[in-house]
Amino acid sequence: MKPVNDNAQGLLALRLSAHLPFGRSEHELLTGVPWRTEEMAARHAFIREGDRPTHSCLIVRGIVVRSQYGADGQRQILSVHIPGDMPDLQSLHIRSMDHDIETVSAARIAFVTHDDLRRLCDASAHLAAALWRESLIDAALFRAAIFRNAQLGAEARLAHFLCEMQLRHAAVDLVIDGGFDFPMSQELIGEVLGLTVVSINKAAQALRAQNLIRMEKGRVVVLDWDGLVRFGQFDGSFLHMEQPQRPLAAAS
Amino acid sequence: MKPVNDNAQGLLALRLSAHLPFGRSEHELLTGVPWRTEEMAARHAFIREGDRPTHSCLIVRGIVVRSQYGADGQRQILSVHIPGDMPDLQSLHIRSMDHDIETVSAARIAFVTHDDLRRLCDASAHLAAALWRESLIDAALFRAAIFRNAQLGAEARLAHFLCEMQLRHAAVDLVIDGGFDFPMSQELIGEVLGLTVVSINKAAQALRAQNLIRMEKGRVVVLDWDGLVRFGQFDGSFLHMEQPQRPLAAAS
DNA sequence: CGCACCCTTGACAATTGTCAAAATGCGTGG
DNA sequence: CCACGCATTTTGACAATTGTCAAGGGTGCG
C-alpha cells in the first residue's frame, strides 16, 4: 500500500479504471489532459450557486462539502467529498450550479476545463462512460443520505455516516490505523445529518460509550466495524465498489 | 397544447432535445431504437434491489417511485417519477440496483435494452451527453429532497414537494386546470417526505386552510402558486428547465 | 494572556411519532 | 340498487425525539 497519489492525473486514472479497465490509448488521453492545481484555505466557497463554471474539479487533498441554503440562511450540507472525488462533474452538462461547493479544511484542488473533458468524451465513449459512472455514484450517495436522514434516529444516523466515510476513505487508502483524518466539526456534521450540534454531540457520546468509535478532534477511528454497521443499518453496496466491502479495520 | 405524447420515442426525443437541440441524424438514431411497452398494475415492483437490469425504462403513463428499505422493513421513497422520466438510467453504468422501482398507479412503461442505448451513445457523443444530463437532473432531484427533508417543517415540506410536482407535471403538459392527477395516498407521500400519515394529513389541511392547494383523492390543484412557493421555500432552479419557472397556474 | 472555536452539559419547549378509533369514499358482489 | 369490505382520510390523547437556549470548560493561536 503506497501513500495516496497526490497528483490529479494519477488519482483520476486510478479511479476511472477501477470499474472499466481501459487500454493504453485511453490512458494516454487521460494523462494528456492539463490540470491546474490550487491550494485553498479552509472555509472557502470556490463555487457558488448560480455560477456557470467552465471547469470541473478534483479533490487532491482535504475535505470539501456541497451546500444549499434555505430562505432564512440555514445551511444544508448535501454531500461530503474526499480526495479522489469530482464533486462538480455535473457542471459539465448542467449550466448553472444549484448549490455551493466549499472547502472545510485547507485543500488542494485540481481543475480541468470542460472543453478538455468534452474532448475526452468525444474521443472515447469509454472514458465518457467512466465519467458518467462517477456522477452516478454521486447520485447514489444522495440516495443514501435521503434514506439516512429520514429513516434513522440521531445515533444511527451518525453511525451510518461514519460507516460511509470509513469505506470511502478506505477506497482511496486513507484509512490508517483503523481510522481517518476528519476535520469536520460536530456542528458541520450536524449540517450534513440534519441535526443540531447538541444532538450530534450526544450521538457521538453514545457511539463512544458502546466502543464503536473513537472520535477526537480531527480524527475518527472505527473500533468495531461490524457493530457500527449494524447500529447504523449500513449497507455499503450503494457505493458500488468492486472491492472490500470491509475496510481493513482493526485499530491499535 | 396537444395532449401528451404517449409514445416512447416521441417522449424521449422531446425530452432530450429540450436542452441540447440536435440534428436529423441524431433524431433518426433515436427513433430507430426499438422499445417494448408494457402495461403494469398498481403497486408492482418491476425492478428490485440487487437486480442487474439489461434494460432501462421510460415512464409513458402513471406514477412510479424508487424506494429503499431499512433493516426493520420501513420504506423510504427516494424519488417520485412521472411520464417522460427515465428512473433507472443509472443501471446503464452501474451494474447492480441499490433500490427498488415500483408503480404506484397502473402504468405504461417502455423498455429499451442497454445494448441499444450504448450503441446510441457510441454513435453520438451528443446523445450520450443528453442522456447523461438526464441522470444529472435526477441527482438534482435527490439534492432537493435532502434539503427539503432536513430543513423544512412538515407543512413546508409538503408545500415544497407539491411545487416540485406541479412544475415537473407542467413540463410535460400534464397540468390541466391548474392541477395534475396524483394517485399517491397520503401514506405514500409520507414515505417520500419522511413523515407519518398523520403529519401529512395535518400538513395538507394547513395548506388547504390557507387556500394554497386543493388536494382530493387522486388530484392536486395549486390554487396559489406564489404562496405555495413562498411557504415551501421552493426554488425551482434545481430542475434546470429552460422554460417557464412558473406553471400556467390559475384554477377554474 | 486572551480570544476564538469547539466540545460538553442541563433544563425546557416544540415538533413529530404512536396508537387507536371513527368517518369517508370506492368498488364489488349479491 | 344496496350492502359490504377495504383502503384511505381524519381526529384526538399521549409519548418520544430533537431543538432551543444558555452556560461552562478545554485547546490552540496570535
GROMACS .gro file of N, CA and C (backbone and C1' of nucleotides) in nm, chain D residues 3-30:
model
  196
  537DA       P    1  -7.881  -0.101   0.201
  537DA     O5'    2  -7.769  -0.214   0.202
  537DA     C5'    3  -7.806  -0.348   0.165
  537DA     C4'    4  -7.686  -0.438   0.192
  537DA     C3'    5  -7.611  -0.404   0.319
  537DA     O3'    6  -7.560  -0.523   0.376
  537DA     C1'    7  -7.471  -0.367   0.132
  538DC       P    8  -7.487  -0.521   0.520
  538DC     O5'    9  -7.339  -0.563   0.483
  538DC     C5'   10  -7.317  -0.669   0.388
  538DC     C4'   11  -7.176  -0.656   0.336
  538DC     C3'   12  -7.072  -0.626   0.444
  538DC     O3'   13  -6.990  -0.741   0.461
  538DC     C1'   14  -7.043  -0.490   0.249
  539DG       P   15  -6.864  -0.732   0.567
  539DG     O5'   16  -6.745  -0.688   0.471
  539DG     C5'   17  -6.723  -0.759   0.349
  539DG     C4'   18  -6.601  -0.700   0.282
  539DG     C3'   19  -6.484  -0.678   0.379
  539DG     O3'   20  -6.364  -0.710   0.309
  539DG     C1'   21  -6.547  -0.471   0.283
  540DC       P   22  -6.224  -0.717   0.390
  540DC     O5'   23  -6.139  -0.603   0.319
  540DC     C5'   24  -6.141  -0.590   0.177
  540DC     C4'   25  -6.089  -0.453   0.141
  540DC     C3'   26  -5.969  -0.409   0.226
  540DC     O3'   27  -5.865  -0.367   0.140
  540DC     C1'   28  -6.135  -0.241   0.222
  541DA       P   29  -5.717  -0.341   0.202
  541DA     O5'   30  -5.685  -0.195   0.148
  541DA     C5'   31  -5.723  -0.159   0.016
  541DA     C4'   32  -5.744  -0.010   0.011
  541DA     C3'   33  -5.628   0.070   0.074
  541DA     O3'   34  -5.589   0.169  -0.019
  541DA     C1'   35  -5.835   0.139   0.166
  542DT       P   36  -5.467   0.266   0.013
  542DT     O5'   37  -5.535   0.401   0.066
  542DT     C5'   38  -5.636   0.463  -0.011
  542DT     C4'   39  -5.703   0.568   0.073
  542DT     C3'   40  -5.606   0.665   0.142
  542DT     O3'   41  -5.625   0.793   0.085
  542DT     C1'   42  -5.783   0.596   0.285
  543DT       P   43  -5.541   0.919   0.132
  543DT     O5'   44  -5.638   0.994   0.235
  543DT     C5'   45  -5.769   1.032   0.192
  543DT     C4'   46  -5.848   1.077   0.313
  543DT     C3'   47  -5.784   1.190   0.394
  543DT     O3'   48  -5.880   1.294   0.404
  543DT     C1'   49  -5.858   1.016   0.537
  544DT       P   50  -5.842   1.436   0.465
  544DT     O5'   51  -5.883   1.420   0.618
  544DT     C5'   52  -6.019   1.397   0.650
  544DT     C4'   53  -6.033   1.364   0.797
  544DT     C3'   54  -5.965   1.462   0.894
  544DT     O3'   55  -6.069   1.532   0.962
  544DT     C1'   56  -5.941   1.235   0.962
  545DT       P   57  -6.038   1.660   1.050
  545DT     O5'   58  -6.027   1.602   1.197
  545DT     C5'   59  -6.123   1.507   1.241
  545DT     C4'   60  -6.087   1.452   1.378
  545DT     C3'   61  -5.998   1.541   1.465
  545DT     O3'   62  -6.078   1.591   1.572
  545DT     C1'   63  -5.928   1.311   1.470
  546DG       P   64  -6.031   1.673   1.693
  546DG     O5'   65  -5.971   1.569   1.797
  546DG     C5'   66  -6.055   1.471   1.857
  546DG     C4'   67  -5.976   1.392   1.959
  546DG     C3'   68  -5.886   1.478   2.048
  546DG     O3'   69  -5.907   1.444   2.184
  546DG     C1'   70  -5.760   1.304   1.948
  547DA       P   71  -5.831   1.522   2.302
  547DA     O5'   72  -5.738   1.407   2.362
  547DA     C5'   73  -5.794   1.278   2.391
  547DA     C4'   74  -5.682   1.189   2.442
  547DA     C3'   75  -5.588   1.255   2.542
  547DA     O3'   76  -5.547   1.158   2.638
  547DA     C1'   77  -5.465   1.190   2.353
  548DC       P   78  -5.454   1.201   2.762
  548DC     O5'   79  -5.312   1.146   2.717
  548DC     C5'   80  -5.295   1.006   2.692
  548DC     C4'   81  -5.160   0.985   2.631
  548DC     C3'   82  -5.042   1.041   2.711
  548DC     O3'   83  -4.959   0.932   2.748
  548DC     C1'   84  -5.023   1.093   2.480
  549DA       P   85  -4.817   0.964   2.826
  549DA     O5'   86  -4.712   0.924   2.713
  549DA     C5'   87  -4.734   0.808   2.633
  549DA     C4'   88  -4.616   0.792   2.538
  549DA     C3'   89  -4.481   0.814   2.602
  549DA     O3'   90  -4.390   0.719   2.550
  549DA     C1'   91  -4.513   0.973   2.429
  550DA       P   92  -4.238   0.716   2.606
  550DA     O5'   93  -4.159   0.772   2.481
  550DA     C5'   94  -4.190   0.723   2.351
  550DA     C4'   95  -4.105   0.797   2.249
  550DA     C3'   96  -3.962   0.821   2.298
  550DA     O3'   97  -3.875   0.779   2.194
  550DA     C1'   98  -4.063   1.026   2.232
  551DT       P   99  -3.714   0.794   2.217
  551DT     O5'  100  -3.677   0.905   2.109
  551DT     C5'  101  -3.745   0.908   1.985
  551DT     C4'  102  -3.721   1.041   1.917
  551DT     C3'  103  -3.575   1.087   1.920
  551DT     O3'  104  -3.535   1.112   1.788
  551DT     C1'  105  -3.722   1.260   1.995
  552DT       P  106  -3.381   1.149   1.759
  552DT     O5'  107  -3.385   1.308   1.753
  552DT     C5'  108  -3.475   1.372   1.663
  552DT     C4'  109  -3.484   1.519   1.694
  552DT     C3'  110  -3.349   1.590   1.706
  552DT     O3'  111  -3.342   1.687   1.603
  552DT     C1'  112  -3.496   1.653   1.882
  553DG       P  113  -3.240   1.810   1.607
  553DG     O5'  114  -3.324   1.925   1.678
  553DG     C5'  115  -3.445   1.969   1.616
  553DG     C4'  116  -3.491   2.099   1.679
  553DG     C3'  117  -3.388   2.211   1.678
  553DG     O3'  118  -3.454   2.335   1.653
  553DG     C1'  119  -3.444   2.157   1.902
  554DT       P  120  -3.374   2.472   1.646
  554DT     O5'  121  -3.385   2.532   1.793
  554DT     C5'  122  -3.512   2.545   1.854
  554DT     C4'  123  -3.497   2.619   1.987
  554DT     C3'  124  -3.389   2.728   1.986
  554DT     O3'  125  -3.447   2.843   2.043
  554DT     C1'  126  -3.353   2.578   2.167
  555DC       P  127  -3.369   2.985   2.038
  555DC     O5'  128  -3.308   2.994   2.185
  555DC     C5'  129  -3.393   2.965   2.296
  555DC     C4'  130  -3.311   2.961   2.423
  555DC     C3'  131  -3.195   3.060   2.426
  555DC     O3'  132  -3.205   3.133   2.546
  555DC     C1'  133  -3.122   2.843   2.485
  556DA       P  134  -3.109   3.256   2.571
  556DA     O5'  135  -3.014   3.198   2.685
  556DA     C5'  136  -3.067   3.107   2.782
  556DA     C4'  137  -2.954   3.043   2.857
  556DA     C3'  138  -2.826   3.128   2.860
  556DA     O3'  139  -2.782   3.141   2.993
  556DA     C1'  140  -2.777   2.909   2.794
  557DA       P  141  -2.668   3.245   3.034
  557DA     O5'  142  -2.563   3.153   3.107
  557DA     C5'  143  -2.608   3.037   3.178
  557DA     C4'  144  -2.497   2.936   3.176
  557DA     C3'  145  -2.357   2.998   3.193
  557DA     O3'  146  -2.294   2.938   3.304
  557DA     C1'  147  -2.362   2.840   3.016
  558DG       P  148  -2.159   2.997   3.362
  558DG     O5'  149  -2.063   2.871   3.350
  558DG     C5'  150  -2.109   2.743   3.393
  558DG     C4'  151  -2.012   2.639   3.342
  558DG     C3'  152  -1.866   2.680   3.359
  558DG     O3'  153  -1.792   2.568   3.406
  558DG     C1'  154  -1.910   2.630   3.133
  559DG       P  155  -1.641   2.585   3.443
  559DG     O5'  156  -1.572   2.498   3.329
  559DG     C5'  157  -1.615   2.363   3.307
  559DG     C4'  158  -1.530   2.304   3.196
  559DG     C3'  159  -1.381   2.339   3.208
  559DG     O3'  160  -1.305   2.225   3.171
  559DG     C1'  161  -1.464   2.421   3.003
  560DG       P  162  -1.151   2.224   3.211
  560DG     O5'  163  -1.088   2.196   3.068
  560DG     C5'  164  -1.134   2.085   2.992
  560DG     C4'  165  -1.101   2.108   2.846
  560DG     C3'  166  -0.953   2.139   2.822
  560DG     O3'  167  -0.899   2.033   2.743
  560DG     C1'  168  -1.096   2.292   2.705
  561DT       P  169  -0.741   2.024   2.724
  561DT     O5'  170  -0.717   2.097   2.585
  561DT     C5'  171  -0.805   2.072   2.476
  561DT     C4'  172  -0.766   2.163   2.361
  561DT     C3'  173  -0.616   2.195   2.356
  561DT     O3'  174  -0.569   2.171   2.226
  561DT     C1'  175  -0.744   2.393   2.347
  562DG       P  176  -0.412   2.179   2.196
  562DG     O5'  177  -0.409   2.290   2.083
  562DG     C5'  178  -0.511   2.291   1.982
  562DG     C4'  179  -0.507   2.424   1.909
  562DG     C3'  180  -0.366   2.472   1.878
  562DG     O3'  181  -0.367   2.533   1.750
  562DG     C1'  182  -0.475   2.632   2.011
  563DC       P  183  -0.235   2.572   1.676
  563DC     O5'  184  -0.255   2.727   1.649
  563DC     C5'  185  -0.387   2.781   1.631
  563DC     C4'  186  -0.381   2.931   1.647
  563DC     C3'  187  -0.244   2.991   1.616
  563DC     O3'  188  -0.260   3.110   1.541
  563DC     C1'  189  -0.308   3.051   1.834
  564DG       P  190  -0.143   3.173   1.464
  564DG     O5'  191  -0.154   3.327   1.504
  564DG     C5'  192  -0.281   3.394   1.492
  564DG     C4'  193  -0.283   3.511   1.586
  564DG     C3'  194  -0.163   3.606   1.572
  564DG     O3'  195  -0.208   3.739   1.579
  564DG     C1'  196  -0.179   3.529   1.794
   0.00000   0.00000   0.00000
